[in-house]
């Protein structure tokens, strides 16, 4: 992908977001805390979930990728052996391994700020292997570029899944949510132009 989707502000979920999530995954959300990233189409594509589900069950996956198109594209990467190749590189490249460990620490810190889950790993295989690209891409989208190196790499391998429009249609939500994504893109472009001067 030439340009990854812009970082978007973390927001509380609206009723329309909850409905979009339900349509995307075919079930109602559990433990939903926030929209961690919005697709350029305006719909949520990463949600932040509570470290414990409403029934008290530990749920260590803080960031959950919801867009079915992005999930499908990542599934193709996984089927093509990308996780194995990344895990092998971690064993051979100390710099990459250190950056990936820092991503692991970032993930744990963000989760522990909500509620500490003693004895539970981060997610996606961090810090020593790659077990789930969906988690790494979700972390990369939620945290922004430069935090999760392998999440950033996997994201760069993906097609622009939003080009065909929203993956789900929620009445009265698409225009409003698209405004969030568009404003984030304008802010990013303005910051980039200011930095370039």
PDB file of C-alpha atoms in Angstrom:
ATOM      1  CA  UNK A   1       0.000   0.000   0.000  1.00  0.00           C
ATOM      2  CA  UNK A   2       1.467   3.358  -0.980  1.00  0.00           C
ATOM      3  CA  UNK A   3      -0.081   5.313   1.871  1.00  0.00           C
ATOM      4  CA  UNK A   4      -1.470   3.661   4.990  1.00  0.00           C
ATOM      5  CA  UNK A   5      -4.697   5.035   6.406  1.00  0.00           C
ATOM      6  CA  UNK A   6      -4.155   8.075   8.640  1.00  0.00           C
ATOM      7  CA  UNK A   7      -4.144   7.780  12.400  1.00  0.00           C
ATOM      8  CA  UNK A   8      -7.543   8.772  13.762  1.00  0.00           C
ATOM      9  CA  UNK A   9      -8.489   9.968  17.233  1.00  0.00           C
ATOM     10  CA  UNK A  10      -9.683   7.443  19.784  1.00  0.00           C
ATOM     11  CA  UNK A  11     -13.382   8.073  20.399  1.00  0.00           C
ATOM     12  CA  UNK A  12     -16.163   6.620  22.465  1.00  0.00           C
ATOM     13  CA  UNK A  13     -18.419   4.279  20.501  1.00  0.00           C
ATOM     14  CA  UNK A  14     -21.710   5.670  19.214  1.00  0.00           C
ATOM     15  CA  UNK A  15     -24.830   3.590  18.675  1.00  0.00           C
ATOM     16  CA  UNK A  16     -23.960   3.617  14.962  1.00  0.00           C
ATOM     17  CA  UNK A  17     -20.458   2.284  15.741  1.00  0.00           C
ATOM     18  CA  UNK A  18     -21.934  -0.548  17.804  1.00  0.00           C
ATOM     19  CA  UNK A  19     -24.255  -1.412  14.906  1.00  0.00           C
ATOM     20  CA  UNK A  20     -21.336  -1.283  12.436  1.00  0.00           C
ATOM     21  CA  UNK A  21     -19.358  -3.643  14.679  1.00  0.00           C
ATOM     22  CA  UNK A  22     -22.341  -6.004  14.882  1.00  0.00           C
ATOM     23  CA  UNK A  23     -22.629  -6.055  11.091  1.00  0.00           C
ATOM     24  CA  UNK A  24     -18.885  -6.447  10.571  1.00  0.00           C
ATOM     25  CA  UNK A  25     -18.482  -9.431  12.904  1.00  0.00           C
ATOM     26  CA  UNK A  26     -22.005 -10.828  12.912  1.00  0.00           C
ATOM     27  CA  UNK A  27     -22.381 -10.485  16.665  1.00  0.00           C
ATOM     28  CA  UNK A  28     -22.777  -7.731  19.246  1.00  0.00           C
ATOM     29  CA  UNK A  29     -19.576  -6.336  20.768  1.00  0.00           C
ATOM     30  CA  UNK A  30     -18.366  -7.571  24.141  1.00  0.00           C
ATOM     31  CA  UNK A  31     -16.288  -5.370  26.397  1.00  0.00           C
ATOM     32  CA  UNK A  32     -16.211  -2.526  23.855  1.00  0.00           C
ATOM     33  CA  UNK A  33     -14.469   0.547  25.321  1.00  0.00           C
ATOM     34  CA  UNK A  34     -13.610   2.765  22.357  1.00  0.00           C
ATOM     35  CA  UNK A  35     -13.097   3.104  18.632  1.00  0.00           C
ATOM     36  CA  UNK A  36      -9.311   2.950  18.393  1.00  0.00           C
ATOM     37  CA  UNK A  37      -9.117   3.623  14.637  1.00  0.00           C
ATOM     38  CA  UNK A  38     -11.502   4.509  11.838  1.00  0.00           C
ATOM     39  CA  UNK A  39     -11.186   3.335   8.280  1.00  0.00           C
ATOM     40  CA  UNK A  40     -10.968   6.151   5.703  1.00  0.00           C
ATOM     41  CA  UNK A  41     -14.551   5.157   4.770  1.00  0.00           C
ATOM     42  CA  UNK A  42     -15.581   6.380   8.246  1.00  0.00           C
ATOM     43  CA  UNK A  43     -16.537   3.094   9.870  1.00  0.00           C
ATOM     44  CA  UNK A  44     -14.631   1.614  12.815  1.00  0.00           C
ATOM     45  CA  UNK A  45     -11.921  -0.821  11.770  1.00  0.00           C
ATOM     46  CA  UNK A  46     -10.183  -1.251  15.143  1.00  0.00           C
ATOM     47  CA  UNK A  47     -11.916  -1.292  18.507  1.00  0.00           C
ATOM     48  CA  UNK A  48     -10.430  -1.166  21.978  1.00  0.00           C
ATOM     49  CA  UNK A  49     -11.816  -3.826  24.291  1.00  0.00           C
ATOM     50  CA  UNK A  50     -11.728  -4.148  28.064  1.00  0.00           C
ATOM     51  CA  UNK A  51      -9.094  -6.496  29.504  1.00  0.00           C
ATOM     52  CA  UNK A  52     -11.973  -8.427  31.073  1.00  0.00           C
ATOM     53  CA  UNK A  53     -15.257  -9.270  29.412  1.00  0.00           C
ATOM     54  CA  UNK A  54     -18.473  -8.302  31.224  1.00  0.00           C
ATOM     55  CA  UNK A  55     -18.619 -11.778  32.810  1.00  0.00           C
ATOM     56  CA  UNK A  56     -15.100 -11.331  34.262  1.00  0.00           C
ATOM     57  CA  UNK A  57     -13.305 -13.566  31.756  1.00  0.00           C
ATOM     58  CA  UNK A  58      -9.801 -12.219  30.982  1.00  0.00           C
ATOM     59  CA  UNK A  59      -9.537 -10.942  27.409  1.00  0.00           C
ATOM     60  CA  UNK A  60      -5.920  -9.924  26.720  1.00  0.00           C
ATOM     61  CA  UNK A  61      -6.575  -8.670  23.160  1.00  0.00           C
ATOM     62  CA  UNK A  62      -6.800  -4.901  23.681  1.00  0.00           C
ATOM     63  CA  UNK A  63      -7.118  -3.951  19.996  1.00  0.00           C
ATOM     64  CA  UNK A  64      -9.474  -5.921  17.794  1.00  0.00           C
ATOM     65  CA  UNK A  65      -9.604  -5.541  14.005  1.00  0.00           C
ATOM     66  CA  UNK A  66     -13.243  -5.459  12.886  1.00  0.00           C
ATOM     67  CA  UNK A  67     -13.248  -4.663   9.151  1.00  0.00           C
ATOM     68  CA  UNK A  68     -14.018  -7.872   7.214  1.00  0.00           C
ATOM     69  CA  UNK A  69     -12.106  -6.683   4.134  1.00  0.00           C
ATOM     70  CA  UNK A  70      -8.958  -5.924   6.132  1.00  0.00           C
ATOM     71  CA  UNK A  71      -9.345  -9.212   8.022  1.00  0.00           C
ATOM     72  CA  UNK A  72      -9.617 -11.135   4.748  1.00  0.00           C
ATOM     73  CA  UNK A  73      -6.543  -9.453   3.254  1.00  0.00           C
ATOM     74  CA  UNK A  74      -4.549 -10.209   6.417  1.00  0.00           C
ATOM     75  CA  UNK A  75      -5.726 -13.821   6.306  1.00  0.00           C
ATOM     76  CA  UNK A  76      -4.188 -14.053   2.831  1.00  0.00           C
ATOM     77  CA  UNK A  77      -0.858 -12.760   4.170  1.00  0.00           C
ATOM     78  CA  UNK A  78      -0.957 -15.335   6.965  1.00  0.00           C
ATOM     79  CA  UNK A  79      -1.753 -18.137   4.502  1.00  0.00           C
ATOM     80  CA  UNK A  80       1.203 -17.047   2.357  1.00  0.00           C
ATOM     81  CA  UNK A  81       3.703 -17.604   5.194  1.00  0.00           C
ATOM     82  CA  UNK A  82       4.338 -14.004   6.237  1.00  0.00           C
ATOM     83  CA  UNK A  83       4.158 -14.850   9.972  1.00  0.00           C
ATOM     84  CA  UNK A  84       6.789 -17.587   9.651  1.00  0.00           C
ATOM     85  CA  UNK A  85       9.109 -15.285   7.710  1.00  0.00           C
ATOM     86  CA  UNK A  86       8.691 -12.498  10.285  1.00  0.00           C
ATOM     87  CA  UNK A  87       9.345 -14.887  13.189  1.00  0.00           C
ATOM     88  CA  UNK A  88      12.543 -16.091  11.485  1.00  0.00           C
ATOM     89  CA  UNK A  89      13.686 -12.488  11.036  1.00  0.00           C
ATOM     90  CA  UNK A  90      13.094 -11.805  14.741  1.00  0.00           C
ATOM     91  CA  UNK A  91      15.585 -14.562  15.582  1.00  0.00           C
ATOM     92  CA  UNK A  92      18.187 -13.170  13.163  1.00  0.00           C
ATOM     93  CA  UNK A  93      17.825  -9.385  13.566  1.00  0.00           C
ATOM     94  CA  UNK A  94      18.518  -8.025  17.073  1.00  0.00           C
ATOM     95  CA  UNK A  95      17.396  -4.511  16.096  1.00  0.00           C
ATOM     96  CA  UNK A  96      14.034  -5.766  14.840  1.00  0.00           C
ATOM     97  CA  UNK A  97      13.675  -7.985  17.922  1.00  0.00           C
ATOM     98  CA  UNK A  98      14.301  -4.984  20.208  1.00  0.00           C
ATOM     99  CA  UNK A  99      11.738  -2.854  18.357  1.00  0.00           C
ATOM    100  CA  UNK A 100       9.204  -5.690  18.523  1.00  0.00           C
ATOM    101  CA  UNK A 101       9.840  -6.101  22.260  1.00  0.00           C
ATOM    102  CA  UNK A 102       9.211  -2.351  22.653  1.00  0.00           C
ATOM    103  CA  UNK A 103       5.897  -2.842  20.799  1.00  0.00           C
ATOM    104  CA  UNK A 104       5.053  -5.625  23.255  1.00  0.00           C
ATOM    105  CA  UNK A 105       5.819  -3.294  26.190  1.00  0.00           C
ATOM    106  CA  UNK A 106       3.661  -0.569  24.617  1.00  0.00           C
ATOM    107  CA  UNK A 107       0.765  -3.005  24.225  1.00  0.00           C
ATOM    108  CA  UNK A 108       1.023  -4.176  27.843  1.00  0.00           C
ATOM    109  CA  UNK A 109       1.326  -0.601  29.134  1.00  0.00           C
ATOM    110  CA  UNK A 110      -1.799   0.494  27.271  1.00  0.00           C
ATOM    111  CA  UNK A 111      -3.742  -2.523  28.517  1.00  0.00           C
ATOM    112  CA  UNK A 112      -2.471  -2.169  32.094  1.00  0.00           C
ATOM    113  CA  UNK A 113      -3.592   1.481  32.147  1.00  0.00           C
ATOM    114  CA  UNK A 114      -7.126   0.093  31.927  1.00  0.00           C
ATOM    115  CA  UNK A 115      -6.709  -3.003  34.097  1.00  0.00           C
ATOM    116  CA  UNK A 116      -3.667  -5.121  34.847  1.00  0.00           C
ATOM    117  CA  UNK A 117      -3.904  -8.749  33.755  1.00  0.00           C
ATOM    118  CA  UNK A 118      -1.126 -10.448  35.691  1.00  0.00           C
ATOM    119  CA  UNK A 119       0.208 -13.561  34.034  1.00  0.00           C
ATOM    120  CA  UNK A 120      -1.407 -12.879  30.670  1.00  0.00           C
ATOM    121  CA  UNK A 121       0.711 -12.262  27.568  1.00  0.00           C
ATOM    122  CA  UNK A 122       0.251  -9.301  25.296  1.00  0.00           C
ATOM    123  CA  UNK A 123      -1.179 -10.583  22.017  1.00  0.00           C
ATOM    124  CA  UNK A 124      -0.267 -11.685  18.524  1.00  0.00           C
ATOM    125  CA  UNK A 125       2.745 -13.699  19.730  1.00  0.00           C
ATOM    126  CA  UNK A 126       4.641 -10.675  21.036  1.00  0.00           C
ATOM    127  CA  UNK A 127       7.425 -10.378  22.085  1.00  0.00           C
ATOM    128  CA  UNK A 128       9.206 -13.411  20.605  1.00  0.00           C
ATOM    129  CA  UNK A 129       7.175 -14.611  17.639  1.00  0.00           C
ATOM    130  CA  UNK A 130       4.419 -13.636  15.240  1.00  0.00           C
ATOM    131  CA  UNK A 131       1.238 -15.566  15.905  1.00  0.00           C
ATOM    132  CA  UNK A 132      -1.513 -13.257  14.580  1.00  0.00           C
ATOM    133  CA  UNK A 133      -1.053 -10.478  12.021  1.00  0.00           C
ATOM    134  CA  UNK A 134      -4.597  -9.245  12.727  1.00  0.00           C
ATOM    135  CA  UNK A 135      -3.530  -8.202  16.232  1.00  0.00           C
ATOM    136  CA  UNK A 136      -0.296  -6.595  15.024  1.00  0.00           C
ATOM    137  CA  UNK A 137      -2.087  -4.565  12.340  1.00  0.00           C
ATOM    138  CA  UNK A 138      -4.782  -3.531  14.831  1.00  0.00           C
ATOM    139  CA  UNK A 139      -2.056  -2.333  17.230  1.00  0.00           C
ATOM    140  CA  UNK A 140      -0.270  -0.483  14.413  1.00  0.00           C
ATOM    141  CA  UNK A 141      -3.482   1.290  13.372  1.00  0.00           C
ATOM    142  CA  UNK A 142      -4.474   2.166  16.950  1.00  0.00           C
ATOM    143  CA  UNK A 143      -1.029   3.303  18.123  1.00  0.00           C
ATOM    144  CA  UNK A 144       0.091   4.927  14.873  1.00  0.00           C
ATOM    145  CA  UNK A 145       3.180   4.382  12.711  1.00  0.00           C
ATOM    146  CA  UNK A 146       6.498   3.531  14.336  1.00  0.00           C
ATOM    147  CA  UNK A 147       5.164   1.694  17.394  1.00  0.00           C
ATOM    148  CA  UNK A 148       4.802  -1.878  16.106  1.00  0.00           C
ATOM    149  CA  UNK A 149       7.362  -2.552  13.350  1.00  0.00           C
ATOM    150  CA  UNK A 150       5.859  -5.830  12.168  1.00  0.00           C
ATOM    151  CA  UNK A 151       2.340  -4.421  12.364  1.00  0.00           C
ATOM    152  CA  UNK A 152       3.537  -1.523  10.195  1.00  0.00           C
ATOM    153  CA  UNK A 153       5.126  -3.982   7.738  1.00  0.00           C
ATOM    154  CA  UNK A 154       1.988  -6.093   7.477  1.00  0.00           C
ATOM    155  CA  UNK A 155      -0.126  -2.956   7.036  1.00  0.00           C
ATOM    156  CA  UNK A 156       2.123  -1.834   4.177  1.00  0.00           C
ATOM    157  CA  UNK A 157       1.540  -5.196   2.430  1.00  0.00           C
ATOM    158  CA  UNK A 158      -2.236  -4.781   2.418  1.00  0.00           C
ATOM    159  CA  UNK A 159      -4.329  -3.399  -0.427  1.00  0.00           C
ATOM    160  CA  UNK A 160      -6.409  -0.295   0.260  1.00  0.00           C
ATOM    161  CA  UNK A 161      -9.372  -2.241   1.612  1.00  0.00           C
ATOM    162  CA  UNK A 162     -11.558   0.873   1.915  1.00  0.00           C
ATOM    163  CA  UNK A 163     -11.390   1.821  -1.802  1.00  0.00           C
ATOM    164  CA  UNK A 164     -14.702   0.103  -2.576  1.00  0.00           C
ATOM    165  CA  UNK A 165     -16.477   2.098   0.137  1.00  0.00           C
ATOM    166  CA  UNK A 166     -17.742   1.093   3.538  1.00  0.00           C
ATOM    167  CA  UNK A 167     -17.806  -2.637   4.308  1.00  0.00           C
ATOM    168  CA  UNK A 168     -21.159  -2.197   6.076  1.00  0.00           C
ATOM    169  CA  UNK A 169     -23.892   0.396   5.831  1.00  0.00           C
ATOM    170  CA  UNK A 170     -25.324   1.921   8.964  1.00  0.00           C
ATOM    171  CA  UNK A 171     -28.007   4.533   8.238  1.00  0.00           C
ATOM    172  CA  UNK A 172     -27.200   8.069   9.411  1.00  0.00           C
ATOM    173  CA  UNK A 173     -23.720   7.013  10.482  1.00  0.00           C
ATOM    174  CA  UNK A 174     -21.654   6.884   7.316  1.00  0.00           C
ATOM    175  CA  UNK A 175     -21.571  10.640   6.683  1.00  0.00           C
ATOM    176  CA  UNK A 176     -20.844  11.510  10.312  1.00  0.00           C
ATOM    177  CA  UNK A 177     -18.144   8.855  10.697  1.00  0.00           C
ATOM    178  CA  UNK A 178     -16.584   9.743   7.338  1.00  0.00           C
ATOM    179  CA  UNK A 179     -16.192  13.278   8.705  1.00  0.00           C
ATOM    180  CA  UNK A 180     -14.079  11.907  11.592  1.00  0.00           C
ATOM    181  CA  UNK A 181     -11.798  10.039   9.193  1.00  0.00           C
ATOM    182  CA  UNK A 182     -11.602  12.965   6.737  1.00  0.00           C
ATOM    183  CA  UNK A 183     -10.743  15.463   9.494  1.00  0.00           C
ATOM    184  CA  UNK A 184      -8.004  13.149  10.780  1.00  0.00           C
ATOM    185  CA  UNK A 185      -6.573  12.955   7.254  1.00  0.00           C
ATOM    186  CA  UNK A 186      -6.602  16.759   6.893  1.00  0.00           C
ATOM    187  CA  UNK A 187      -4.894  17.159  10.263  1.00  0.00           C
ATOM    188  CA  UNK A 188      -2.227  14.617   9.284  1.00  0.00           C
ATOM    189  CA  UNK A 189      -1.637  16.308   5.908  1.00  0.00           C
ATOM    190  CA  UNK A 190      -1.406  19.749   7.546  1.00  0.00           C
ATOM    191  CA  UNK A 191       1.095  18.432  10.093  1.00  0.00           C
ATOM    192  CA  UNK A 192       3.106  16.774   7.291  1.00  0.00           C
ATOM    193  CA  UNK A 193       3.151  20.000   5.240  1.00  0.00           C
ATOM    194  CA  UNK A 194       4.189  22.036   8.301  1.00  0.00           C
ATOM    195  CA  UNK A 195       6.979  19.540   9.073  1.00  0.00           C
ATOM    196  CA  UNK A 196       8.178  19.609   5.459  1.00  0.00           C
ATOM    197  CA  UNK A 197       8.656  23.397   5.489  1.00  0.00           C
TER     198      UNK A 197
END
